[in-house]
Amino acid sequence: MLKISNVTMKFGGVVAVNNFTANINKGEIVGLIGPNGAGKTTVFNVVTGVYKPTEGQVLFNSGDEKVISTLRPDEIAYLGVCRTFQNIRLFKELSVLDNVFIGGHLRLKSNVFSSILRLPSYNREEKEMLEKSNYLLEKVGLYGERNEKAFSLPYGKQRRLEIARALATDPKLLLLDEPAAGMNPQETGELMEFISVIKEEFDLTIFLIEHHMEVVMGICEKIYVLDHGTLIAEGNPEEIQNDSKVIEAYLGVD
């Protein structure tokens, strides 16, 4: 579904990502790990069109393979690639429901004139989007808080809301940037179960960055490891746990 081919990302003289290659198959949960500053979020930014790679390309295949590394973020999202962020980026002053509702606007077919004039076609789409938003909030356990302001939610529920907003775009590939950041052990366990459930419920392929090794080793089928922008290991959880280069990158050597 996703092929990252020999991607290099430079910022002036700094090489943030160096010749990185990865393949993600449909239905997989794949992890991207590495020490702070390893280049993980830069990879996500390249995949989602925030950055154009200095070298290499990104291909996305949801039935028709396309090079997406030349597209805008909104064009990539429309194809079915959506993400959450390391630092939660909700519309904090809007309601929980409105945050999800906004995500659904990507799929609206009506134009600005039909919305201003409140034409029947727009009203029908708006009603369908409202029903879909409420359905997603039920699925992530936030329906009871749908009318509350987003900022009033506890941290773990804000994470769920951000994922619900991403689901409103009808993604095929969901990128999660440190979804367990700031969570306590109970919330982390609930998150692992939640990710597994939404993967099956919405037929998702998931690519995630995470520092919580419990999460990565518990739900990922394949893991890529970056260190200083360079891929140093790839494999299943057991192979990664026993890889000497990975151990050195995280713990150092005597």
Backbone as a ProteinNet text record, in pm:
[ID]
protein_1_A
[PRIMARY]
MLKISNVTMKFGGVVAVNNFTANINKGEIVGLIGPNGAGKTTVFNVVTGVYKPTEGQVLFNSGDEKVISTLRPDEIAYLGVCRTFQNIRLFKELSVLDNVFIGGHLRLKSNVFSSILRLPSYNREEKEMLEKSNYLLEKVGLYGERNEKAFSLPYGKQRRLEIARALATDPKLLLLDEPAAGMNPQETGELMEFISVIKEEFDLTIFLIEHHMEVVMGICEKIYVLDHGTLIAEGNPEEIQNDSKVIEAYLGVD
[TERTIARY]
82.4	0	85.5	193.5	283.7	425.9	491.1	630.7	711.4	798.4	889.8	1022.1	1059.5	1171.6	1289.4	1394.6	1522.2	1503.3	1423.8	1392.7	1503.5	1549.1	1642.5	1578.5	1588.8	1534.8	1643.9	1681.5	1786.2	1727.5	1776.7	1744	1875.3	1905.4	2036.6	2143.6	2237	2342.5	2308.3	2190	2150.1	2070.3	2115.3	2044	1954.9	1824.2	1731.3	1695.7	1681.6	1653.1	1744.6	1810.3	1911.3	1879.1	1833	1813.3	1725.4	1610.7	1521.8	1425.3	1413.8	1322.9	1237.5	1107	1016.9	898.4	842.4	724	619.1	496.4	386.3	275.9	237.4	133.9	-3.7	-105.7	-242.7	-275.7	-336.4	-380.3	-276.4	-154.5	-48.4	-54.6	0.8	35.6	187.8	246.3	391.5	441.1	547.5	604.8	730	750.5	874.6	928.8	1043.6	1099.5	1242	1294.2	1429.5	1443.5	1565.7	1587.5	1532.3	1520.1	1476.9	1569	1510	1589.3	1634.1	1577.4	1620.3	1564.9	1460.7	1403.3	1266.5	1204.4	1077.7	964.2	945	837.2	865.3	990.6	1025.6	976.8	990.2	938.3	787.7	715.6	570.5	537.3	615.5	591.1	614.1	707.4	730.3	613.8	571.4	462.2	333.8	307.6	181.4	191.1	304.9	316.3	355.3	384.1	429.9	566.4	652.8	782.6	788.4	855.4	887.8	1028.4	1046.6	1178.2	1285.7	1404.4	1517.8	1552.8	1543.7	1566.1	1466.2	1442.5	1353.9	1208	1120.3	978.3	894.9	768.6	672.4	558.1	523.1	414.1	304.9	181.1	65.5	-23	-68.2	-147.2	-272.3	-385.7	-513.4	-598.3	-531.5	-595.9	-535.6	-473.1	-407.4	-284.5	-166.1	-43.3	-13.9	13.4	44.2	164.1	244.2	351	285.5	295.7	228.4	325.9	455.2	553.2	559.7	485.7	478.5	345.9	257.7	123.4	115.6	10.5	-17.3	-75.3	-65.2	-122.2	-269.9	-350.2	-493.8	-520.4	-437.1	-452.3	-417.9	-315	-274.6	-382.5	-438.3	-545.8	-667	-697.8	-813.3	-793.7	-670.6	-643.5	-661.5	-657.1	-680.1	-566.2	-476.6	-365.9	-391.3	-412.9	-440.5	-353.9	-337.8	-246.4	-299.7	-240.5	-253.5	-114.6	-107.1	16.6	72	203.3	271.2	215.9	202.9	137.9	-6.1	-101.8	-242.5	-283.5	-345.5	-385.2	-536.3	-609.8	-755.2	-796.5	-922	-982.6	-1041.9	-961	-989.8	-1115.7	-1148.9	-1266	-1394.9	-1383.1	-1501.9	-1544.7	-1667.5	-1718.6	-1650.4	-1663.6	-1611.5	-1673.4	-1804.3	-1874.1	-1823.5	-1806	-1760.3	-1620.4	-1534.7	-1400.3	-1405.3	-1493.8	-1507.5	-1577.4	-1678.6	-1755.2	-1663.8	-1565.3	-1470.6	-1389.4	-1351.7	-1276.4	-1352.5	-1484.9	-1566.7	-1579.7	-1543.8	-1556.7	-1472.4	-1368.4	-1283	-1361.6	-1468.6	-1546.1	-1671.9	-1693.1	-1811.2	-1799.5	-1908.3	-1911.1	-1974.3	-2049.8	-2115.6	-2012.8	-2044.8	-1954.2	-2000	-1924	-1950.4	-2086.1	-2127.6	-2255.3	-2373.7	-2366.5	-2476.5	-2486.2	-2369.7	-2373.4	-2430.9	-2396.8	-2449.3	-2600.7	-2643.5	-2785.8	-2865.6	-2793.5	-2856.9	-2942.8	-2883.7	-2954.4	-2977.7	-3081.4	-3112.5	-2995.7	-2912.9	-2798.5	-2700.2	-2677.5	-2587.2	-2649.4	-2777.9	-2844.7	-2840.8	-2855.3	-2850.9	-2711.2	-2610.3	-2472.4	-2439.2	-2484.8	-2457.9	-2521.4	-2644.4	-2713.2	-2638.3	-2592.5	-2517.8	-2387.4	-2320.8	-2193.8	-2214	-2325.3	-2356.5	-2380.9	-2454.3	-2479.8	-2349.8	-2264.1	-2135.4	-2048.6	-2049.3	-1968.4	-2014.6	-2145.2	-2199.1	-2164.7	-2169.8	-2133.5	-1987	-1898.2	-1755.9	-1732.8	-1803.5	-1789.1	-1837.3	-1940.4	-1984.3	-1874.5	-1811.6	-1709.2	-1585.4	-1552.5	-1433.2	-1469.5	-1596.5	-1637.2	-1650.8	-1682.4	-1691.2	-1829	-1925.7	-2057.7	-2118.6	-2097.5	-2153.5	-2095.9	-1976.2	-1911.7	-1919.9	-2007.5	-2008.2	-2031	-2101	-2130.1	-2033.1	-1935.8	-1836.9	-1728.3	-1660.9	-1547.5	-1432	-1359.3	-1251.3	-1146	-1116.3	-1010.7	-1047.1	-1177.2	-1220.2	-1202	-1170.9	-1153.7	-1022.3	-1018.7	-890.7	-797.2	-668.7	-566.7	-592.7	-620.5	-642	-760.4	-865.2	-982.5	-955.4	-868.6	-829.8	-757.6	-676.7	-609.3	-712.9	-813.2	-917.7	-994.7	-1018.7	-1090.2	-1009	-880.3	-796.8	-801	-803	-813.8	-950.7	-1057.7	-1192.3	-1199.8	-1136.4	-1136	-1064.3	-953.9	-883.1	-971.1	-1045.2	-1132.6	-1244.4	-1282.5	-1387.9	-1347.1	-1218.1	-1170.9	-1175.9	-1221.3	-1224.9	-1085.7	-991.1	-855	-844.8	-749.7	-711	-581.6	-495.3	-370.4	-373.2	-361.4	-365.5	-227.9	-171.3	-42.1	-63.8	-11.3	-25.6	110.5	125.8	254.3	251.3	314.8	323.1	185	94.9	-39.4	-42.7	60	60.1	138.2	185.7	264	182.9	241.4	176.5	72.2	55.3	-46.7	9.9	-76.6	-36.3	-51.4	-1.9	-6.5	-146.7	-247.4	-383.5	-430.5	-405.6	-445.2	-370.2	-242.4	-163	-221.2	-260	-321.2	-451.7	-531.9	-659	-635.2	-529.5	-496.7	-459	-379.6	-339.8	-461.6	-555	-677.2	-759.7	-764.3	-840.8	-785.8	-653.5	-592.5	-623.8	-614.5	-644.4	-790.1	-880.4	-1023.3	-1054.9	-1002.9	-1036.1	-970.9	-857.8	-794.5	-890.1	-951.4	-1043.9	-1176.5	-1226.2	-1357.6	-1361	-1250.4	-1248.4	-1156.1	-1110.1	-1026.5	-904.3	-830.2	-718.4	-583.8	-492.1	-349.8	-291.9	-207.6	-160.5	-7.5	43.6	187.1	204.1	279.5	286.3	428.6	446.5	568.1	535.7	622.7	594.6	722	730.2	842.2	809.5	680.9	640.9	665.1	769.2	802.3	693.6	618.9	508.9	406.6	378.9	283.3	339.6	461.6	523.3	534.8	589.3	609.9	478.3	377.1	250.2	157.7	164.6	67.3	129	258.1	318.2	363.9	337.4	383.2	522.4	555.7	685.5	731.7	862	916.5	1038.8	1045	1163.5	1228.1	1361.6	1434.7	1526.4	1508.8	1593.7	1689.7	1808.8	1904.8	1980.3	1971.6	2033.5	1993.1	1864.9	1810.9	1835.6	1906.7	1944.7	1875.7	1826.7	1765	1873.6	1860.3	1961.3	1908.2	1774.9	1718.9	1574.4	1529.7	1387.8	1359.4	1238.1	1202.3	1082.7	1053.2	942.3	987.6	895.2	933	1046.5	1045.6	1151.1	1286.8	1291.4	1418.6	1470.7	1381	1422.9	1474.2	1406	1446.4	1586.4	1627.7	1756.9	1862.8	1833.9	1928.5	2032.6	2156.9	2264.2	2271.5	2243.4	2247.1	2136.4	2020.9	1908.9	1941	1993.9	2031.7	2135.2	2231.4	2335.7	2276.2	2184.8	2125.5	2046.5	1977.7	1894.1	1971.6	2062.5	2126	2274.3	2335.2	2480	2550.6	2682.1	2758.9	2874.3	2919.2	3032.2	3159.4
-120.7	0	125.3	126.3	241.7	195.9	266.3	234.8	364.2	368.7	482.1	438.6	504.1	456	552.1	513.9	587.7	737	766.3	906.3	969.3	1084.2	1167.5	1304.4	1357.2	1489.7	1574.2	1681.7	1771	1907.6	1967.2	2104.8	2181.4	2249.4	2311.3	2203	2211.8	2111.3	1995.4	1997.9	1892.4	1784.8	1660.3	1547.4	1486.1	1515	1465.4	1319.4	1281.7	1143.6	1108.8	993.4	958.1	825	833.9	715.5	609.5	653.7	565.3	493.3	362.4	280.6	195	190.1	106.7	65.7	-50.1	-100.1	-141.2	-96.5	-129.5	-194.2	-314.3	-387.2	-358.6	-378.5	-354.8	-439.6	-375.7	-446.6	-461	-412.2	-424.1	-309.5	-335.1	-228.3	-226.3	-118.3	-107.7	5.4	-20.3	79.3	143	269.3	341.1	395	345.2	383.9	435.5	490.5	542.6	647.4	680.4	782.5	918	1010.6	1146.2	1206.1	1273.4	1335.4	1240.2	1120.3	1020.5	1047.5	1130.2	1161.7	1100.5	1049	976	1067.6	1180.3	1270.9	1331.5	1349.6	1397.6	1300.2	1170.7	1069.1	1086.9	1103.5	1124.8	1251	1356.4	1481.2	1466.8	1382.1	1355	1274.2	1171.7	1086.1	1166.3	1261.8	1336.2	1468.3	1493.9	1608.6	1738.9	1738.2	1860.9	1901.4	1803.2	1825.2	1751	1809.5	1740	1682.7	1552.7	1493.5	1551.8	1565.2	1611.4	1509.2	1382.5	1272.4	1161.5	1073.5	960.6	996.8	900.6	923.6	834.6	870.7	794.1	753.8	625.7	574.6	518.2	545.7	496.2	417.6	299.8	212.3	166.3	222.5	176.7	118.3	54.2	-0.5	55.7	171.5	237.5	309.1	255.6	311	449.9	542.7	680.3	730.9	814.2	886.4	1002.6	1003.1	1107.7	1212.9	1189.6	1281.8	1415.5	1429.3	1557.6	1628	1565.6	1620.1	1707.7	1788.8	1869.9	1781.4	1825.6	1746.7	1714.4	1811.6	1785.7	1682.1	1682	1583.2	1443.1	1435.6	1306.5	1255.4	1345.8	1306.5	1256.6	1320.9	1279.8	1139	1100.5	966.2	859.8	902.5	807.7	794.3	894.4	893.3	1005.4	970.2	1071.4	1045.8	1147.4	1136.1	1205.8	1170.5	1248.2	1305.5	1388.4	1460.6	1428.2	1443.1	1419.9	1514.5	1642.3	1740.1	1754.6	1721.8	1717.3	1850.3	1842.6	1963.3	1960.4	1978.1	1987.5	2133.4	2154	2286.4	2296.6	2345.4	2330.5	2404.2	2514.7	2592.8	2542.3	2449.6	2392.1	2268.7	2227.3	2108.9	1983.2	1877.5	1747	1705.7	1724.1	1687.6	1769	1899.5	1984.8	1946.6	1902.3	1859.8	1743.1	1647.2	1532.6	1574.9	1660.2	1710.8	1776.7	1852.3	1921.2	1821.2	1710.1	1608.6	1555.7	1548.6	1496.2	1588.8	1717.4	1813.2	1774.3	1697.2	1653.9	1577.9	1507.9	1422.5	1490.7	1617.3	1686.5	1709.2	1686.8	1712.1	1847.8	1902.5	2031.8	2144.1	2250.5	2364.9	2474.6	2583.4	2690.6	2756.3	2763.4	2829.1	2747.2	2614.7	2531.5	2535.9	2556.6	2566.8	2701.1	2809.1	2941.8	2947.5	2887.8	2890.2	2779.6	2693.1	2581.7	2497.9	2460.5	2378.5	2238.2	2169	2035.1	1938.8	1947.2	1856.8	1877	2005.3	2033.1	1989.6	2017.8	1979	1828.2	1754.8	1608.5	1561.4	1620.3	1581.9	1617.7	1735.4	1780.2	1685.6	1642.3	1548.9	1415.8	1367.2	1240.8	1253.3	1370.1	1390.6	1399.1	1459.8	1468	1328.6	1247.6	1110	1030.8	1049	979.4	1023.6	1154.3	1207.3	1148.7	1141.6	1083.2	934.5	865.8	723.3	703.7	788.5	776.4	805.1	903	933.7	817.3	748.5	628	522.6	505.6	402.7	429.9	556.3	588	619.9	602.9	620.9	764.6	855.5	997.6	1057.1	973.3	1026.3	1106.5	1062.6	1131.8	1270.3	1296.1	1427.2	1509.7	1471.8	1532.8	1683.8	1735.2	1879.1	1957.5	1889.6	1958.7	2020	2124	2182.1	2082	2077.6	1979.9	1995.3	2120.3	2142.1	2085.7	2062.5	2015.8	1865.4	1793.8	1648.8	1613.7	1504.4	1454.4	1419.6	1412.4	1394.6	1270.8	1158.5	1035.5	1045.7	1115.3	1131.2	1229.8	1328.1	1417.2	1339.3	1242.3	1156	1079.1	1026.7	952.6	1043.6	1166.7	1261.6	1292	1308.7	1336.3	1219.2	1097.7	980.1	974.8	1009.9	1012.4	1113.4	1228	1329.4	1276.3	1203.7	1142.8	1038.3	959.6	857.8	919.8	1042.9	1110.4	1138.2	1134.7	1158.3	1031.3	920.5	790.1	744.7	734.7	695.4	546.7	515.3	376.3	347.1	448.9	440.5	548.5	507.7	601.6	608.2	728.9	751.3	810.3	744.5	788.7	828.5	955.9	1007.3	1012.1	914.4	900.6	907.3	817.2	821.9	798.1	730.5	701.9	805.5	911	1012.5	1073	1076.6	1137.8	1052.4	928.3	842.4	759.5	731	642.7	497.1	400.4	259.4	209.5	251.2	206.3	261.7	392	453.4	391.2	356.6	294.2	159.1	80.3	-49.5	-35	63.9	88.2	134.1	213.9	261.4	145.6	51.4	-63.7	-141.1	-162.1	-233.6	-151.9	-21.2	69.1	67.8	74.2	73.7	-56.1	-167	-296.4	-304.5	-246.5	-250.6	-165.9	-42.4	44.1	-7.3	-73.8	-132.6	-230.6	-317.5	-416.7	-352	-262.5	-201.3	-119.3	-46.9	44.2	-3.5	-128.6	-188.1	-100.1	-66.5	26.9	-44.1	25.8	-4.2	106.6	71.3	170.6	176	298.1	326.1	418.3	374.7	456.1	479	596.5	632.2	620.1	557.6	544.9	520	584.5	560.2	453.9	428.9	325.1	188.2	120.1	-8.3	-112.7	-96.4	-188.4	-183.6	-62.9	-46.3	-104.6	-66.3	-109.4	-261.4	-319.5	-464.3	-541	-473.5	-541.3	-548.5	-449.1	-446.7	-444.5	-412.8	-400.6	-536.2	-557.8	-680.2	-662.8	-539.1	-507.9	-374.1	-360.5	-238.8	-192.7	-62.3	0.3	87	86.4	162.2	263.4	390	497.6	543.8	583.2	646.5	750.6	876.8	988.3	987.6	960.1	967.4	846.6	748.2	631.5	505.8	423.4	296.8	201	155	63.9	-77.4	-93.7	-228.3	-230.8	-348.1	-371.5	-518.7	-546.4	-685.3	-693	-813.6	-831.1	-791.5	-781.5	-734.8	-813.6	-944.4	-1025.1	-994.6	-981.1	-950	-813.7	-716.5	-581.4	-578.1	-650.6	-653	-709.5	-796.8	-863.9	-811.9	-702.6	-647.2	-561.5	-591.6	-522.1	-373.4	-338.2	-197.4	-117.9	-179.8	-113.3	-93.9	-195.1	-186.1	-77.2	-68.8	34.4	174.5	188.2	320.3	369.8	279.1	318.7	325.8	233.9	221.7	255	261	279.6	150.2	149.9	28.4	67.3	-31	-8.6	-20.5
0	0	0	76.2	80.8	54.5	-37.2	-68.2	-57.1	41.5	58.1	-3.9	-111	-191.7	-189.4	-116.9	-116.2	-88	14.3	45.9	129.1	82.7	156.9	176.5	297.7	327.8	391.2	321.2	370.7	401.3	509.2	543.9	546.1	436.5	425.2	424.6	518.9	527.4	619.1	679	772.4	698.2	711.4	651.9	759.9	753.8	855.8	831.8	704.8	666.1	550.2	559.1	460.7	392.3	267.1	182.8	251	300.2	375.2	281.5	300.2	221.3	315	286.9	366.6	280.7	311.9	242.3	344.8	324	414.8	333.3	372.2	300.9	359.9	279.6	322.6	445.7	545.9	665.3	774	751.1	852.2	952.7	1071.6	1165.4	1171.4	1125	1112.4	1200.7	1274.9	1365.2	1308.6	1342.9	1310.8	1442.2	1483.6	1613.1	1596.3	1704.3	1705.7	1814.1	1852.4	1955.8	1912.1	2006.8	1972.8	1867.3	1768.3	1662.8	1554.8	1553.4	1455.7	1316.1	1304.7	1174.3	1150.4	1255.8	1239.4	1191	1259.1	1219.5	1082.5	1048.6	914.3	808.1	834.5	742.2	725	836.6	829.6	750	770.4	699	548.9	511	368.5	311.7	384.6	336.9	318.2	408.5	403.5	326.7	263.5	175.3	240.3	369.8	435.9	380.3	357.7	295	162	64.5	-59.6	-44.8	-65.8	-42.1	-132.6	-78.5	-157.1	-264.3	-226.9	-320.8	-289.2	-387.2	-367.3	-387.9	-364.5	-384.8	-294	-279.6	-200.6	-293.3	-292.3	-374.6	-284.9	-322.6	-247.5	-342.7	-297.3	-383.2	-309.4	-348.1	-292.7	-404.7	-499.3	-617.7	-744.2	-732.4	-844.8	-789.8	-815.6	-756.4	-811.7	-719.4	-758.2	-679.2	-744.7	-674.6	-601.5	-468.3	-390.8	-335.6	-352.7	-293.6	-367.6	-477.8	-548.5	-523.2	-444.4	-423	-298.2	-291.4	-172.4	-62.2	64.5	174.3	157	108.7	92.8	-16.7	-121.6	-228.2	-178.5	-95.1	-37.4	56.7	137.7	229.6	152.1	39.5	-40.2	-96.9	-124.7	-175.4	-67.3	60.8	169.7	267.8	274.2	370.4	470.7	596.7	698.1	821.6	903.9	1018.1	1141.8	1255	1377.6	1408.4	1512.3	1539.2	1677.6	1689.2	1816.8	1922.7	1887.9	1974.6	1925.8	2010.2	1969.8	1906.7	1789.1	1716.6	1690.1	1796.2	1784.6	1769.8	1726.1	1732.6	1872.8	1965	2107.2	2152.2	2087.7	2129.3	2065.8	1972.5	1910.6	1987.9	1962.8	2031.3	1979.5	2057.3	2017.1	1883.6	1870.4	1747.1	1628.4	1646.8	1536.7	1490.2	1581.2	1542.3	1444.4	1470.9	1380.4	1252.1	1265.9	1152.1	1049.6	1097.7	1010	927.6	989.9	916.5	796.6	808.5	700.5	581.5	597.5	487.7	366.8	388.7	277.8	172.2	215.1	123.7	68.8	103.6	51.9	-98.4	-169.4	-313.4	-344.6	-251.4	-273.5	-276.2	-351.1	-357.1	-261.1	-259.7	-163.9	-189	-315.4	-347	-294.9	-310.2	-261.3	-110	-41.9	104	149.2	76.4	111.1	88.6	-22.2	-57.2	10	81.2	152.3	57.1	-55.3	-152.6	-96.6	-146.2	-94.2	-98.8	-202.7	-214	-99.3	-63.2	48.3	180.5	200.2	324.2	344	235.5	243.8	284.4	221.3	255.4	399.3	442.7	579	680.5	651.2	740.1	747.3	632.3	628.9	706.1	692.7	761.1	912.2	954.1	1096.7	1154.4	1081.5	1126	1134.5	1036.1	1035.4	1153.4	1183	1294.4	1426.7	1446	1569.2	1578.1	1464.3	1460.4	1502.4	1449.5	1483.8	1632.2	1686.2	1828.5	1915.1	1871.2	1942.4	1940.2	1824.2	1808.8	1894	1915.7	1996.3	2141.1	2177.2	2316.1	2360.9	2268	2303.2	2273.7	2242.7	2207	2322.2	2444.4	2560.2	2581	2524.4	2538.6	2410.7	2317.5	2184.4	2185.9	2287.4	2291.4	2379.2	2437.4	2520.1	2432.3	2485.3	2413.7	2413.9	2304.9	2290.6	2399.7	2440.5	2539.5	2676.3	2700.8	2832.1	2850.7	2743.8	2753.6	2822.3	2896.9	2949	2832.6	2863.4	2760	2672.8	2737	2661.1	2566.3	2608.2	2522.5	2409.4	2432.4	2323.5	2214	2255.5	2157.9	2075.1	2141	2070.1	1974.8	2019.4	1934.2	1808.9	1823.6	1706.2	1608.2	1660.6	1574.1	1507.5	1582.3	1524.8	1410.9	1427.8	1321.4	1197.9	1219.6	1107	1037.5	1115.9	1058.3	974.2	1005.8	930.7	787	757.6	620.8	535.4	594.8	526.3	482.6	576	537	505	421.7	398.6	474.6	482.8	558.4	665.1	791.9	904.3	968.7	976.7	1039.3	1178.1	1278.9	1417.8	1471.2	1505.9	1555	1707.7	1770.3	1915.4	1983.1	1948.9	2007.7	2157.9	2213.4	2357.3	2438.1	2373.4	2444.5	2558.3	2677.3	2792.5	2861.4	2817.5	2876.7	2990.8	3089.3	3198.2	3152.1	3231.3	3188.1	3153.7	3229.7	3199.5	3065.2	3042.5	2915.6	2798.7	2822.1	2716.5	2676.7	2776.2	2748.6	2673.2	2712.8	2644.2	2500.5	2480.6	2346.1	2254	2305	2224.5	2176.6	2267.1	2230.6	2131	2153.6	2067.6	1925.3	1909.7	1776.1	1703.5	1774.1	1712.5	1668.2	1749.6	1717.2	1594.5	1589.9	1476	1347.3	1359.3	1240.3	1172.8	1254	1199	1159.4	1244	1221.3	1092.6	1064.4	949.8	838.2	846.5	742.5	712.5	818.2	806.6	794.4	733.6	744.6	831.6	927.7	1025.9	1028.8	1024.6	1033.6	1153.5	1254.2	1375.9	1424.8	1480.7	1553.8	1701.4	1777.3	1919.8	1998.2	2116.7	2208.3	2312	2335	2430.4	2366.4	2411	2350.8	2375.5	2483.7	2511.1	2398	2349	2239.8	2110.9	2078.5	1952.5	1947	2051.7	2052.6	2066.6	2121	2146	2026	1935.1	1825.4	1685.5	1673.3	1539.9	1486.7	1359.5	1293.5	1235.5	1201.6	1141.7	1196.6	1215.3	1275.6	1196.5	1172	1113.2	1220.5	1223.7	1325.7	1258.1	1295	1244.3	1352.1	1310.7	1401	1321.2	1363.9	1291.2	1144.1	1119.7	985.1	897.6	949.5	870.1	922.8	832.9	871.4	920.7	1046.1	1101.4	1121	1115.8	1134.3	1088.9	1046.9	1017.9	1042.8	1086.2	1114.7	1206.8	1253.6	1346.7	1488.1	1584	1718.2	1781.9	1768.7	1830.6	1769.6	1638.7	1571.5	1614.1	1626.2	1664.5	1808.6	1898	2038.7	2056.5	1966.8	1981.2	1885.6	1816.6	1720.5	1792.6	1772.4	1844.9	1809.6	1683.7	1643.8	1713.4	1727.8	1796	1942.9	2006.1	2147.3	2168.4	2077	2088.6	2071.1	1974.2	1948.3	2069	2138.4	2252.1	2383.7	2402.5	2533.3	2533.9	2413.4	2408.7	2441.5	2430.5	2461.6	2554.7	2629.2	2720	2637.8
[MASK]
++++++++++++++++++++++++++++++++++++++++++++++++++++++++++++++++++++++++++++++++++++++++++++++++++++++++++++++++++++++++++++++++++++++++++++++++++++++++++++++++++++++++++++++++++++++++++++++++++++++++++++++++++++++++++++++++++++++++++++++++++++++++++++++

